[in-house]
């Protein structure tokens, strides 16, 4: 039997009420499952507003140990009920340390482990180094009920080596939950198109589908340029050629989905030879591989 996978991405806005954000996300997960999705990707840090626009210590109180995080426990019940895989992006606390993390929930609701964001941005409107340590887990690929999934978190998506490493580890689909929008230091800077193109490039270079889920909407912040942060949505699903097979605009809210033939992709990836022709003597240090 041919192995197929149907993936979905959620694009929506969020407020400060975590319970309301969880409920809103759950409604979209139910919609995606009803439409046949097996893997449903919410956007980055859907527990609340994207608080990294400024350095305010009050937000540390919204972090939780990953096994006990309200988003994880709620989505775990939903994953089990619906029989779907849900990668859950959270603000994690481990002892005195804080991370931007993702917990992979399998279709039985079990937590398969945690990935901690490797690349942490630090710039106007994206002050993540104030809140998060660089991840200490290394990149992760999870063998879920429906396929092997690799997940990077937002800023990770700009790094081609992250996508390549996850594909080398056996990923069959790459997923990127994101929170990105306006740039407070330059109103003319719009990264929506480059954001997509970077990940479409990962799809081409690794012969692998890529899913990007971004939030949308305006989040007000006192004293912030233009009164707050405007997220540009533009969530998408790209196939192994980098072609967009499903995409939202900047203000849409809802669920995107697409289906892929994993057996075809395995054979097609081998035929392209990108992994056969790798120069492990030059690049092996990225994965710990010994020179061939």
PDB file of C-alpha atoms in Angstrom:
ATOM      1  CA  UNK A   1       0.000   0.000   0.000  1.00  0.00           C
ATOM      2  CA  UNK A   2       1.263   3.480  -0.891  1.00  0.00           C
ATOM      3  CA  UNK A   3       2.204   5.584   2.116  1.00  0.00           C
ATOM      4  CA  UNK A   4       0.430   8.939   2.014  1.00  0.00           C
ATOM      5  CA  UNK A   5       0.273  11.809   4.482  1.00  0.00           C
ATOM      6  CA  UNK A   6      -2.172  14.703   4.716  1.00  0.00           C
ATOM      7  CA  UNK A   7      -0.802  17.753   6.518  1.00  0.00           C
ATOM      8  CA  UNK A   8      -2.507  20.953   7.645  1.00  0.00           C
ATOM      9  CA  UNK A   9      -1.435  24.407   8.818  1.00  0.00           C
ATOM     10  CA  UNK A  10      -3.458  26.745  11.038  1.00  0.00           C
ATOM     11  CA  UNK A  11      -3.375  30.509  10.485  1.00  0.00           C
ATOM     12  CA  UNK A  12      -5.186  32.725  12.967  1.00  0.00           C
ATOM     13  CA  UNK A  13      -4.800  35.596  15.433  1.00  0.00           C
ATOM     14  CA  UNK A  14      -4.329  35.297  19.198  1.00  0.00           C
ATOM     15  CA  UNK A  15      -4.934  37.358  22.333  1.00  0.00           C
ATOM     16  CA  UNK A  16      -3.712  37.332  25.933  1.00  0.00           C
ATOM     17  CA  UNK A  17      -6.162  34.708  27.264  1.00  0.00           C
ATOM     18  CA  UNK A  18      -4.338  31.373  27.055  1.00  0.00           C
ATOM     19  CA  UNK A  19      -7.488  29.317  27.586  1.00  0.00           C
ATOM     20  CA  UNK A  20      -9.236  31.173  24.774  1.00  0.00           C
ATOM     21  CA  UNK A  21      -6.220  30.688  22.491  1.00  0.00           C
ATOM     22  CA  UNK A  22      -6.169  26.965  23.235  1.00  0.00           C
ATOM     23  CA  UNK A  23      -9.892  26.697  22.545  1.00  0.00           C
ATOM     24  CA  UNK A  24      -9.529  28.618  19.272  1.00  0.00           C
ATOM     25  CA  UNK A  25      -6.667  26.376  18.176  1.00  0.00           C
ATOM     26  CA  UNK A  26      -8.628  23.267  19.157  1.00  0.00           C
ATOM     27  CA  UNK A  27     -11.523  24.358  16.942  1.00  0.00           C
ATOM     28  CA  UNK A  28      -9.180  24.646  13.966  1.00  0.00           C
ATOM     29  CA  UNK A  29      -7.589  21.274  14.764  1.00  0.00           C
ATOM     30  CA  UNK A  30     -11.064  19.724  14.751  1.00  0.00           C
ATOM     31  CA  UNK A  31     -11.792  21.381  11.413  1.00  0.00           C
ATOM     32  CA  UNK A  32      -8.537  20.071   9.945  1.00  0.00           C
ATOM     33  CA  UNK A  33      -9.202  16.554  11.223  1.00  0.00           C
ATOM     34  CA  UNK A  34     -12.718  16.637   9.792  1.00  0.00           C
ATOM     35  CA  UNK A  35     -11.150  17.498   6.422  1.00  0.00           C
ATOM     36  CA  UNK A  36      -8.892  14.450   6.656  1.00  0.00           C
ATOM     37  CA  UNK A  37      -5.687  15.969   8.020  1.00  0.00           C
ATOM     38  CA  UNK A  38      -3.388  13.599   9.893  1.00  0.00           C
ATOM     39  CA  UNK A  39      -0.809  16.188  11.014  1.00  0.00           C
ATOM     40  CA  UNK A  40      -2.013  19.627  12.134  1.00  0.00           C
ATOM     41  CA  UNK A  41       0.485  22.461  12.706  1.00  0.00           C
ATOM     42  CA  UNK A  42      -0.486  25.519  14.813  1.00  0.00           C
ATOM     43  CA  UNK A  43       1.723  28.605  14.683  1.00  0.00           C
ATOM     44  CA  UNK A  44       4.535  29.532  17.078  1.00  0.00           C
ATOM     45  CA  UNK A  45       3.740  30.319  20.737  1.00  0.00           C
ATOM     46  CA  UNK A  46      -0.027  30.222  20.241  1.00  0.00           C
ATOM     47  CA  UNK A  47      -0.427  30.326  24.016  1.00  0.00           C
ATOM     48  CA  UNK A  48      -0.640  34.130  23.838  1.00  0.00           C
ATOM     49  CA  UNK A  49       0.469  37.266  22.025  1.00  0.00           C
ATOM     50  CA  UNK A  50       3.982  37.340  20.642  1.00  0.00           C
ATOM     51  CA  UNK A  51       5.466  38.933  23.751  1.00  0.00           C
ATOM     52  CA  UNK A  52       9.047  39.212  22.458  1.00  0.00           C
ATOM     53  CA  UNK A  53       8.316  42.615  20.931  1.00  0.00           C
ATOM     54  CA  UNK A  54       9.601  44.098  24.202  1.00  0.00           C
ATOM     55  CA  UNK A  55      11.593  43.081  27.278  1.00  0.00           C
ATOM     56  CA  UNK A  56       9.084  42.686  30.104  1.00  0.00           C
ATOM     57  CA  UNK A  57       9.811  40.293  32.936  1.00  0.00           C
ATOM     58  CA  UNK A  58       6.112  39.572  33.581  1.00  0.00           C
ATOM     59  CA  UNK A  59       6.058  37.151  30.654  1.00  0.00           C
ATOM     60  CA  UNK A  60       8.383  34.692  32.397  1.00  0.00           C
ATOM     61  CA  UNK A  61       5.405  33.732  34.551  1.00  0.00           C
ATOM     62  CA  UNK A  62       3.679  32.313  31.454  1.00  0.00           C
ATOM     63  CA  UNK A  63       6.318  29.589  30.936  1.00  0.00           C
ATOM     64  CA  UNK A  64       5.723  26.028  32.162  1.00  0.00           C
ATOM     65  CA  UNK A  65       7.610  22.713  32.231  1.00  0.00           C
ATOM     66  CA  UNK A  66       6.909  21.106  28.881  1.00  0.00           C
ATOM     67  CA  UNK A  67       5.098  18.025  30.178  1.00  0.00           C
ATOM     68  CA  UNK A  68       2.756  20.214  32.245  1.00  0.00           C
ATOM     69  CA  UNK A  69       2.224  23.112  29.866  1.00  0.00           C
ATOM     70  CA  UNK A  70      -1.518  23.840  29.447  1.00  0.00           C
ATOM     71  CA  UNK A  71      -1.155  23.862  25.658  1.00  0.00           C
ATOM     72  CA  UNK A  72       0.485  20.436  25.731  1.00  0.00           C
ATOM     73  CA  UNK A  73      -2.002  18.810  28.078  1.00  0.00           C
ATOM     74  CA  UNK A  74      -4.997  20.207  26.182  1.00  0.00           C
ATOM     75  CA  UNK A  75      -3.655  19.295  22.745  1.00  0.00           C
ATOM     76  CA  UNK A  76      -2.638  15.822  23.949  1.00  0.00           C
ATOM     77  CA  UNK A  77      -6.258  15.033  24.821  1.00  0.00           C
ATOM     78  CA  UNK A  78      -7.357  16.378  21.445  1.00  0.00           C
ATOM     79  CA  UNK A  79      -4.703  14.427  19.523  1.00  0.00           C
ATOM     80  CA  UNK A  80      -5.857  11.212  21.192  1.00  0.00           C
ATOM     81  CA  UNK A  81      -9.544  11.963  20.608  1.00  0.00           C
ATOM     82  CA  UNK A  82      -9.095  12.819  16.911  1.00  0.00           C
ATOM     83  CA  UNK A  83      -6.203  10.490  16.107  1.00  0.00           C
ATOM     84  CA  UNK A  84      -4.018  13.281  14.711  1.00  0.00           C
ATOM     85  CA  UNK A  85      -0.425  14.397  15.235  1.00  0.00           C
ATOM     86  CA  UNK A  86      -0.014  17.910  16.677  1.00  0.00           C
ATOM     87  CA  UNK A  87       3.349  19.708  17.035  1.00  0.00           C
ATOM     88  CA  UNK A  88       2.801  22.127  19.948  1.00  0.00           C
ATOM     89  CA  UNK A  89       4.921  25.286  20.247  1.00  0.00           C
ATOM     90  CA  UNK A  90       5.339  26.544  23.843  1.00  0.00           C
ATOM     91  CA  UNK A  91       7.238  28.846  26.191  1.00  0.00           C
ATOM     92  CA  UNK A  92       9.075  26.259  28.289  1.00  0.00           C
ATOM     93  CA  UNK A  93      10.578  26.540  31.777  1.00  0.00           C
ATOM     94  CA  UNK A  94      13.098  23.974  32.967  1.00  0.00           C
ATOM     95  CA  UNK A  95      14.396  24.898  36.406  1.00  0.00           C
ATOM     96  CA  UNK A  96      15.984  28.356  36.013  1.00  0.00           C
ATOM     97  CA  UNK A  97      16.162  28.016  32.223  1.00  0.00           C
ATOM     98  CA  UNK A  98      13.654  29.199  29.624  1.00  0.00           C
ATOM     99  CA  UNK A  99      13.287  27.953  26.058  1.00  0.00           C
ATOM    100  CA  UNK A 100      11.197  28.465  22.950  1.00  0.00           C
ATOM    101  CA  UNK A 101      10.217  24.844  22.496  1.00  0.00           C
ATOM    102  CA  UNK A 102       8.046  22.396  20.623  1.00  0.00           C
ATOM    103  CA  UNK A 103       6.475  19.198  21.937  1.00  0.00           C
ATOM    104  CA  UNK A 104       5.554  16.545  19.373  1.00  0.00           C
ATOM    105  CA  UNK A 105       2.272  14.806  20.183  1.00  0.00           C
ATOM    106  CA  UNK A 106       1.626  11.550  18.371  1.00  0.00           C
ATOM    107  CA  UNK A 107      -1.834  10.467  17.217  1.00  0.00           C
ATOM    108  CA  UNK A 108      -2.460   8.589  20.481  1.00  0.00           C
ATOM    109  CA  UNK A 109      -1.857  11.768  22.487  1.00  0.00           C
ATOM    110  CA  UNK A 110       1.550  10.668  23.753  1.00  0.00           C
ATOM    111  CA  UNK A 111       4.309  13.257  24.047  1.00  0.00           C
ATOM    112  CA  UNK A 112       7.220  12.020  21.929  1.00  0.00           C
ATOM    113  CA  UNK A 113       9.681  14.577  23.272  1.00  0.00           C
ATOM    114  CA  UNK A 114      10.739  18.200  23.104  1.00  0.00           C
ATOM    115  CA  UNK A 115      12.732  20.257  20.612  1.00  0.00           C
ATOM    116  CA  UNK A 116      14.228  23.555  21.793  1.00  0.00           C
ATOM    117  CA  UNK A 117      14.681  26.291  19.209  1.00  0.00           C
ATOM    118  CA  UNK A 118      18.282  26.342  18.016  1.00  0.00           C
ATOM    119  CA  UNK A 119      18.525  29.824  16.497  1.00  0.00           C
ATOM    120  CA  UNK A 120      17.384  32.717  18.706  1.00  0.00           C
ATOM    121  CA  UNK A 121      16.872  36.127  17.057  1.00  0.00           C
ATOM    122  CA  UNK A 122      17.654  39.414  18.756  1.00  0.00           C
ATOM    123  CA  UNK A 123      16.542  42.590  17.028  1.00  0.00           C
ATOM    124  CA  UNK A 124      13.881  45.302  17.017  1.00  0.00           C
ATOM    125  CA  UNK A 125      10.516  43.719  17.671  1.00  0.00           C
ATOM    126  CA  UNK A 126      12.012  40.237  18.124  1.00  0.00           C
ATOM    127  CA  UNK A 127      13.847  40.359  21.461  1.00  0.00           C
ATOM    128  CA  UNK A 128      13.985  36.604  21.931  1.00  0.00           C
ATOM    129  CA  UNK A 129      17.428  36.405  23.529  1.00  0.00           C
ATOM    130  CA  UNK A 130      15.989  38.193  26.565  1.00  0.00           C
ATOM    131  CA  UNK A 131      13.545  35.321  27.087  1.00  0.00           C
ATOM    132  CA  UNK A 132      15.052  32.167  25.577  1.00  0.00           C
ATOM    133  CA  UNK A 133      18.306  30.253  25.847  1.00  0.00           C
ATOM    134  CA  UNK A 134      19.619  28.631  22.655  1.00  0.00           C
ATOM    135  CA  UNK A 135      18.228  25.127  22.400  1.00  0.00           C
ATOM    136  CA  UNK A 136      20.236  22.243  23.820  1.00  0.00           C
ATOM    137  CA  UNK A 137      18.374  19.311  22.225  1.00  0.00           C
ATOM    138  CA  UNK A 138      19.867  19.361  18.754  1.00  0.00           C
ATOM    139  CA  UNK A 139      17.549  18.977  15.792  1.00  0.00           C
ATOM    140  CA  UNK A 140      14.795  16.392  16.100  1.00  0.00           C
ATOM    141  CA  UNK A 141      12.939  14.082  13.746  1.00  0.00           C
ATOM    142  CA  UNK A 142       9.974  12.140  15.100  1.00  0.00           C
ATOM    143  CA  UNK A 143       8.692   8.820  13.766  1.00  0.00           C
ATOM    144  CA  UNK A 144       4.975   9.546  14.176  1.00  0.00           C
ATOM    145  CA  UNK A 145       2.063   7.315  13.253  1.00  0.00           C
ATOM    146  CA  UNK A 146       1.781   8.968   9.849  1.00  0.00           C
ATOM    147  CA  UNK A 147       5.385   9.710   8.905  1.00  0.00           C
ATOM    148  CA  UNK A 148       8.769  11.032   9.995  1.00  0.00           C
ATOM    149  CA  UNK A 149       8.468  14.728  10.799  1.00  0.00           C
ATOM    150  CA  UNK A 150      11.169  17.341  11.271  1.00  0.00           C
ATOM    151  CA  UNK A 151      10.278  20.639  12.943  1.00  0.00           C
ATOM    152  CA  UNK A 152      12.166  23.919  13.102  1.00  0.00           C
ATOM    153  CA  UNK A 153      10.804  26.947  14.966  1.00  0.00           C
ATOM    154  CA  UNK A 154      10.504  30.328  13.213  1.00  0.00           C
ATOM    155  CA  UNK A 155      14.065  31.762  13.049  1.00  0.00           C
ATOM    156  CA  UNK A 156      15.371  28.229  12.389  1.00  0.00           C
ATOM    157  CA  UNK A 157      13.681  28.426   9.002  1.00  0.00           C
ATOM    158  CA  UNK A 158      16.240  30.894   7.623  1.00  0.00           C
ATOM    159  CA  UNK A 159      19.049  28.331   7.984  1.00  0.00           C
ATOM    160  CA  UNK A 160      19.367  25.810   5.125  1.00  0.00           C
ATOM    161  CA  UNK A 161      21.619  23.588   7.212  1.00  0.00           C
ATOM    162  CA  UNK A 162      18.755  22.984   9.657  1.00  0.00           C
ATOM    163  CA  UNK A 163      16.492  21.702   6.886  1.00  0.00           C
ATOM    164  CA  UNK A 164      19.294  19.566   5.439  1.00  0.00           C
ATOM    165  CA  UNK A 165      20.174  18.037   8.801  1.00  0.00           C
ATOM    166  CA  UNK A 166      16.551  17.081   9.517  1.00  0.00           C
ATOM    167  CA  UNK A 167      16.226  15.511   6.068  1.00  0.00           C
ATOM    168  CA  UNK A 168      19.489  13.624   6.607  1.00  0.00           C
ATOM    169  CA  UNK A 169      17.955  12.345   9.836  1.00  0.00           C
ATOM    170  CA  UNK A 170      15.116  10.857   7.803  1.00  0.00           C
ATOM    171  CA  UNK A 171      12.459  13.563   7.865  1.00  0.00           C
ATOM    172  CA  UNK A 172       9.746  13.101   5.245  1.00  0.00           C
ATOM    173  CA  UNK A 173       8.032  16.459   5.849  1.00  0.00           C
ATOM    174  CA  UNK A 174       9.454  19.665   7.363  1.00  0.00           C
ATOM    175  CA  UNK A 175       7.247  21.896   9.517  1.00  0.00           C
ATOM    176  CA  UNK A 176       7.920  25.457  10.700  1.00  0.00           C
ATOM    177  CA  UNK A 177       5.603  27.160  13.224  1.00  0.00           C
ATOM    178  CA  UNK A 178       6.229  30.898  13.030  1.00  0.00           C
ATOM    179  CA  UNK A 179       5.375  34.328  14.446  1.00  0.00           C
ATOM    180  CA  UNK A 180       6.669  37.012  12.098  1.00  0.00           C
ATOM    181  CA  UNK A 181       5.386  40.315  10.813  1.00  0.00           C
ATOM    182  CA  UNK A 182       6.200  44.003  10.727  1.00  0.00           C
ATOM    183  CA  UNK A 183       9.637  45.455  11.452  1.00  0.00           C
ATOM    184  CA  UNK A 184       9.437  48.399  13.897  1.00  0.00           C
ATOM    185  CA  UNK A 185      12.770  49.923  12.845  1.00  0.00           C
ATOM    186  CA  UNK A 186      11.853  50.067   9.138  1.00  0.00           C
ATOM    187  CA  UNK A 187       8.258  50.415   7.976  1.00  0.00           C
ATOM    188  CA  UNK A 188       9.332  49.740   4.387  1.00  0.00           C
ATOM    189  CA  UNK A 189      10.820  46.319   5.192  1.00  0.00           C
ATOM    190  CA  UNK A 190       8.454  43.477   4.305  1.00  0.00           C
ATOM    191  CA  UNK A 191       9.871  39.967   4.682  1.00  0.00           C
ATOM    192  CA  UNK A 192       6.745  37.989   3.743  1.00  0.00           C
ATOM    193  CA  UNK A 193       7.972  36.982   0.284  1.00  0.00           C
ATOM    194  CA  UNK A 194      11.569  36.135   1.344  1.00  0.00           C
ATOM    195  CA  UNK A 195      10.147  34.197   4.309  1.00  0.00           C
ATOM    196  CA  UNK A 196       8.250  31.961   1.925  1.00  0.00           C
ATOM    197  CA  UNK A 197      11.039  31.735  -0.653  1.00  0.00           C
ATOM    198  CA  UNK A 198      13.601  30.593   1.911  1.00  0.00           C
ATOM    199  CA  UNK A 199      11.465  27.619   2.886  1.00  0.00           C
ATOM    200  CA  UNK A 200      10.486  26.882  -0.704  1.00  0.00           C
ATOM    201  CA  UNK A 201      14.240  26.609  -1.319  1.00  0.00           C
ATOM    202  CA  UNK A 202      14.518  24.039   1.483  1.00  0.00           C
ATOM    203  CA  UNK A 203      11.785  22.033  -0.240  1.00  0.00           C
ATOM    204  CA  UNK A 204      13.634  22.058  -3.575  1.00  0.00           C
ATOM    205  CA  UNK A 205      17.091  21.332  -2.170  1.00  0.00           C
ATOM    206  CA  UNK A 206      15.876  18.442  -0.035  1.00  0.00           C
ATOM    207  CA  UNK A 207      13.059  17.170  -2.295  1.00  0.00           C
ATOM    208  CA  UNK A 208      10.655  17.392   0.625  1.00  0.00           C
ATOM    209  CA  UNK A 209       7.301  19.046   1.409  1.00  0.00           C
ATOM    210  CA  UNK A 210       7.491  22.074   3.704  1.00  0.00           C
ATOM    211  CA  UNK A 211       4.706  23.517   5.864  1.00  0.00           C
ATOM    212  CA  UNK A 212       4.899  27.064   7.276  1.00  0.00           C
ATOM    213  CA  UNK A 213       2.250  28.196   9.783  1.00  0.00           C
ATOM    214  CA  UNK A 214       2.316  31.889  10.741  1.00  0.00           C
ATOM    215  CA  UNK A 215      -0.039  33.943  12.883  1.00  0.00           C
ATOM    216  CA  UNK A 216      -1.994  36.885  11.524  1.00  0.00           C
ATOM    217  CA  UNK A 217      -3.597  40.013  12.949  1.00  0.00           C
ATOM    218  CA  UNK A 218      -2.537  43.165  14.800  1.00  0.00           C
ATOM    219  CA  UNK A 219      -1.306  42.919  18.398  1.00  0.00           C
ATOM    220  CA  UNK A 220      -1.266  46.292  20.212  1.00  0.00           C
ATOM    221  CA  UNK A 221       1.652  47.238  22.469  1.00  0.00           C
ATOM    222  CA  UNK A 222       1.930  50.502  24.382  1.00  0.00           C
ATOM    223  CA  UNK A 223       4.888  52.579  23.219  1.00  0.00           C
ATOM    224  CA  UNK A 224       5.605  50.318  20.252  1.00  0.00           C
ATOM    225  CA  UNK A 225       6.087  51.899  16.796  1.00  0.00           C
ATOM    226  CA  UNK A 226       2.731  52.209  15.013  1.00  0.00           C
ATOM    227  CA  UNK A 227       1.045  51.025  18.216  1.00  0.00           C
ATOM    228  CA  UNK A 228       1.807  47.346  17.866  1.00  0.00           C
ATOM    229  CA  UNK A 229       2.946  44.404  15.785  1.00  0.00           C
ATOM    230  CA  UNK A 230       1.177  43.404  12.564  1.00  0.00           C
ATOM    231  CA  UNK A 231       1.672  39.760  11.602  1.00  0.00           C
ATOM    232  CA  UNK A 232       1.556  39.008   7.903  1.00  0.00           C
ATOM    233  CA  UNK A 233       0.132  35.503   7.802  1.00  0.00           C
ATOM    234  CA  UNK A 234       1.034  34.113   4.353  1.00  0.00           C
ATOM    235  CA  UNK A 235       1.091  30.546   5.709  1.00  0.00           C
ATOM    236  CA  UNK A 236       1.670  27.914   3.027  1.00  0.00           C
ATOM    237  CA  UNK A 237       2.369  24.332   2.089  1.00  0.00           C
ATOM    238  CA  UNK A 238       5.008  23.685  -0.568  1.00  0.00           C
ATOM    239  CA  UNK A 239       5.616  20.412  -2.383  1.00  0.00           C
ATOM    240  CA  UNK A 240       8.981  18.765  -3.104  1.00  0.00           C
ATOM    241  CA  UNK A 241       9.513  21.120  -6.068  1.00  0.00           C
ATOM    242  CA  UNK A 242       8.984  24.182  -3.892  1.00  0.00           C
ATOM    243  CA  UNK A 243       5.693  24.927  -5.625  1.00  0.00           C
ATOM    244  CA  UNK A 244       2.936  26.314  -3.410  1.00  0.00           C
ATOM    245  CA  UNK A 245       0.117  23.774  -3.283  1.00  0.00           C
ATOM    246  CA  UNK A 246      -1.846  25.678  -0.613  1.00  0.00           C
ATOM    247  CA  UNK A 247      -1.431  29.240   0.662  1.00  0.00           C
ATOM    248  CA  UNK A 248      -3.166  31.952   2.664  1.00  0.00           C
ATOM    249  CA  UNK A 249      -2.994  35.704   2.260  1.00  0.00           C
ATOM    250  CA  UNK A 250      -2.038  38.110   5.007  1.00  0.00           C
ATOM    251  CA  UNK A 251      -5.394  38.323   6.799  1.00  0.00           C
ATOM    252  CA  UNK A 252      -6.979  34.905   6.240  1.00  0.00           C
ATOM    253  CA  UNK A 253      -7.885  32.723   9.188  1.00  0.00           C
ATOM    254  CA  UNK A 254      -8.419  29.021   8.814  1.00  0.00           C
ATOM    255  CA  UNK A 255      -6.768  25.763   7.824  1.00  0.00           C
ATOM    256  CA  UNK A 256      -4.640  24.845   4.814  1.00  0.00           C
ATOM    257  CA  UNK A 257      -4.122  21.225   3.860  1.00  0.00           C
ATOM    258  CA  UNK A 258      -2.332  19.111   1.265  1.00  0.00           C
ATOM    259  CA  UNK A 259      -1.640  15.428   0.722  1.00  0.00           C
ATOM    260  CA  UNK A 260       1.638  13.799  -0.327  1.00  0.00           C
ATOM    261  CA  UNK A 261       2.767  10.374  -1.510  1.00  0.00           C
ATOM    262  CA  UNK A 262       5.681   9.502   0.771  1.00  0.00           C
ATOM    263  CA  UNK A 263       6.777   6.449  -1.214  1.00  0.00           C
ATOM    264  CA  UNK A 264       7.047   8.514  -4.395  1.00  0.00           C
ATOM    265  CA  UNK A 265       8.994  11.200  -2.554  1.00  0.00           C
ATOM    266  CA  UNK A 266      11.474   8.672  -1.125  1.00  0.00           C
ATOM    267  CA  UNK A 267      12.241   7.339  -4.605  1.00  0.00           C
ATOM    268  CA  UNK A 268      12.275  10.777  -6.219  1.00  0.00           C
ATOM    269  CA  UNK A 269      14.626  12.144  -3.546  1.00  0.00           C
ATOM    270  CA  UNK A 270      17.034   9.269  -4.203  1.00  0.00           C
ATOM    271  CA  UNK A 271      16.842   9.862  -7.956  1.00  0.00           C
ATOM    272  CA  UNK A 272      17.870  13.519  -7.613  1.00  0.00           C
ATOM    273  CA  UNK A 273      21.100  12.452  -5.915  1.00  0.00           C
ATOM    274  CA  UNK A 274      21.398  15.410  -3.557  1.00  0.00           C
ATOM    275  CA  UNK A 275      22.246  13.061  -0.694  1.00  0.00           C
ATOM    276  CA  UNK A 276      24.280  10.628  -2.784  1.00  0.00           C
ATOM    277  CA  UNK A 277      26.509  13.462  -3.973  1.00  0.00           C
ATOM    278  CA  UNK A 278      27.030  15.147  -0.604  1.00  0.00           C
ATOM    279  CA  UNK A 279      30.662  15.920   0.205  1.00  0.00           C
ATOM    280  CA  UNK A 280      30.804  14.434   3.684  1.00  0.00           C
ATOM    281  CA  UNK A 281      34.496  15.223   3.844  1.00  0.00           C
ATOM    282  CA  UNK A 282      33.539  18.921   3.725  1.00  0.00           C
ATOM    283  CA  UNK A 283      30.191  19.036   5.518  1.00  0.00           C
ATOM    284  CA  UNK A 284      30.166  16.028   7.790  1.00  0.00           C
ATOM    285  CA  UNK A 285      30.786  18.211  10.841  1.00  0.00           C
ATOM    286  CA  UNK A 286      27.231  19.529  10.569  1.00  0.00           C
ATOM    287  CA  UNK A 287      25.764  16.122  11.383  1.00  0.00           C
ATOM    288  CA  UNK A 288      28.658  14.381  13.104  1.00  0.00           C
ATOM    289  CA  UNK A 289      29.055  12.076  10.105  1.00  0.00           C
ATOM    290  CA  UNK A 290      32.476  10.571   9.420  1.00  0.00           C
ATOM    291  CA  UNK A 291      34.117  11.435   6.083  1.00  0.00           C
ATOM    292  CA  UNK A 292      33.296   8.860   3.398  1.00  0.00           C
TER     293      UNK A 292
END
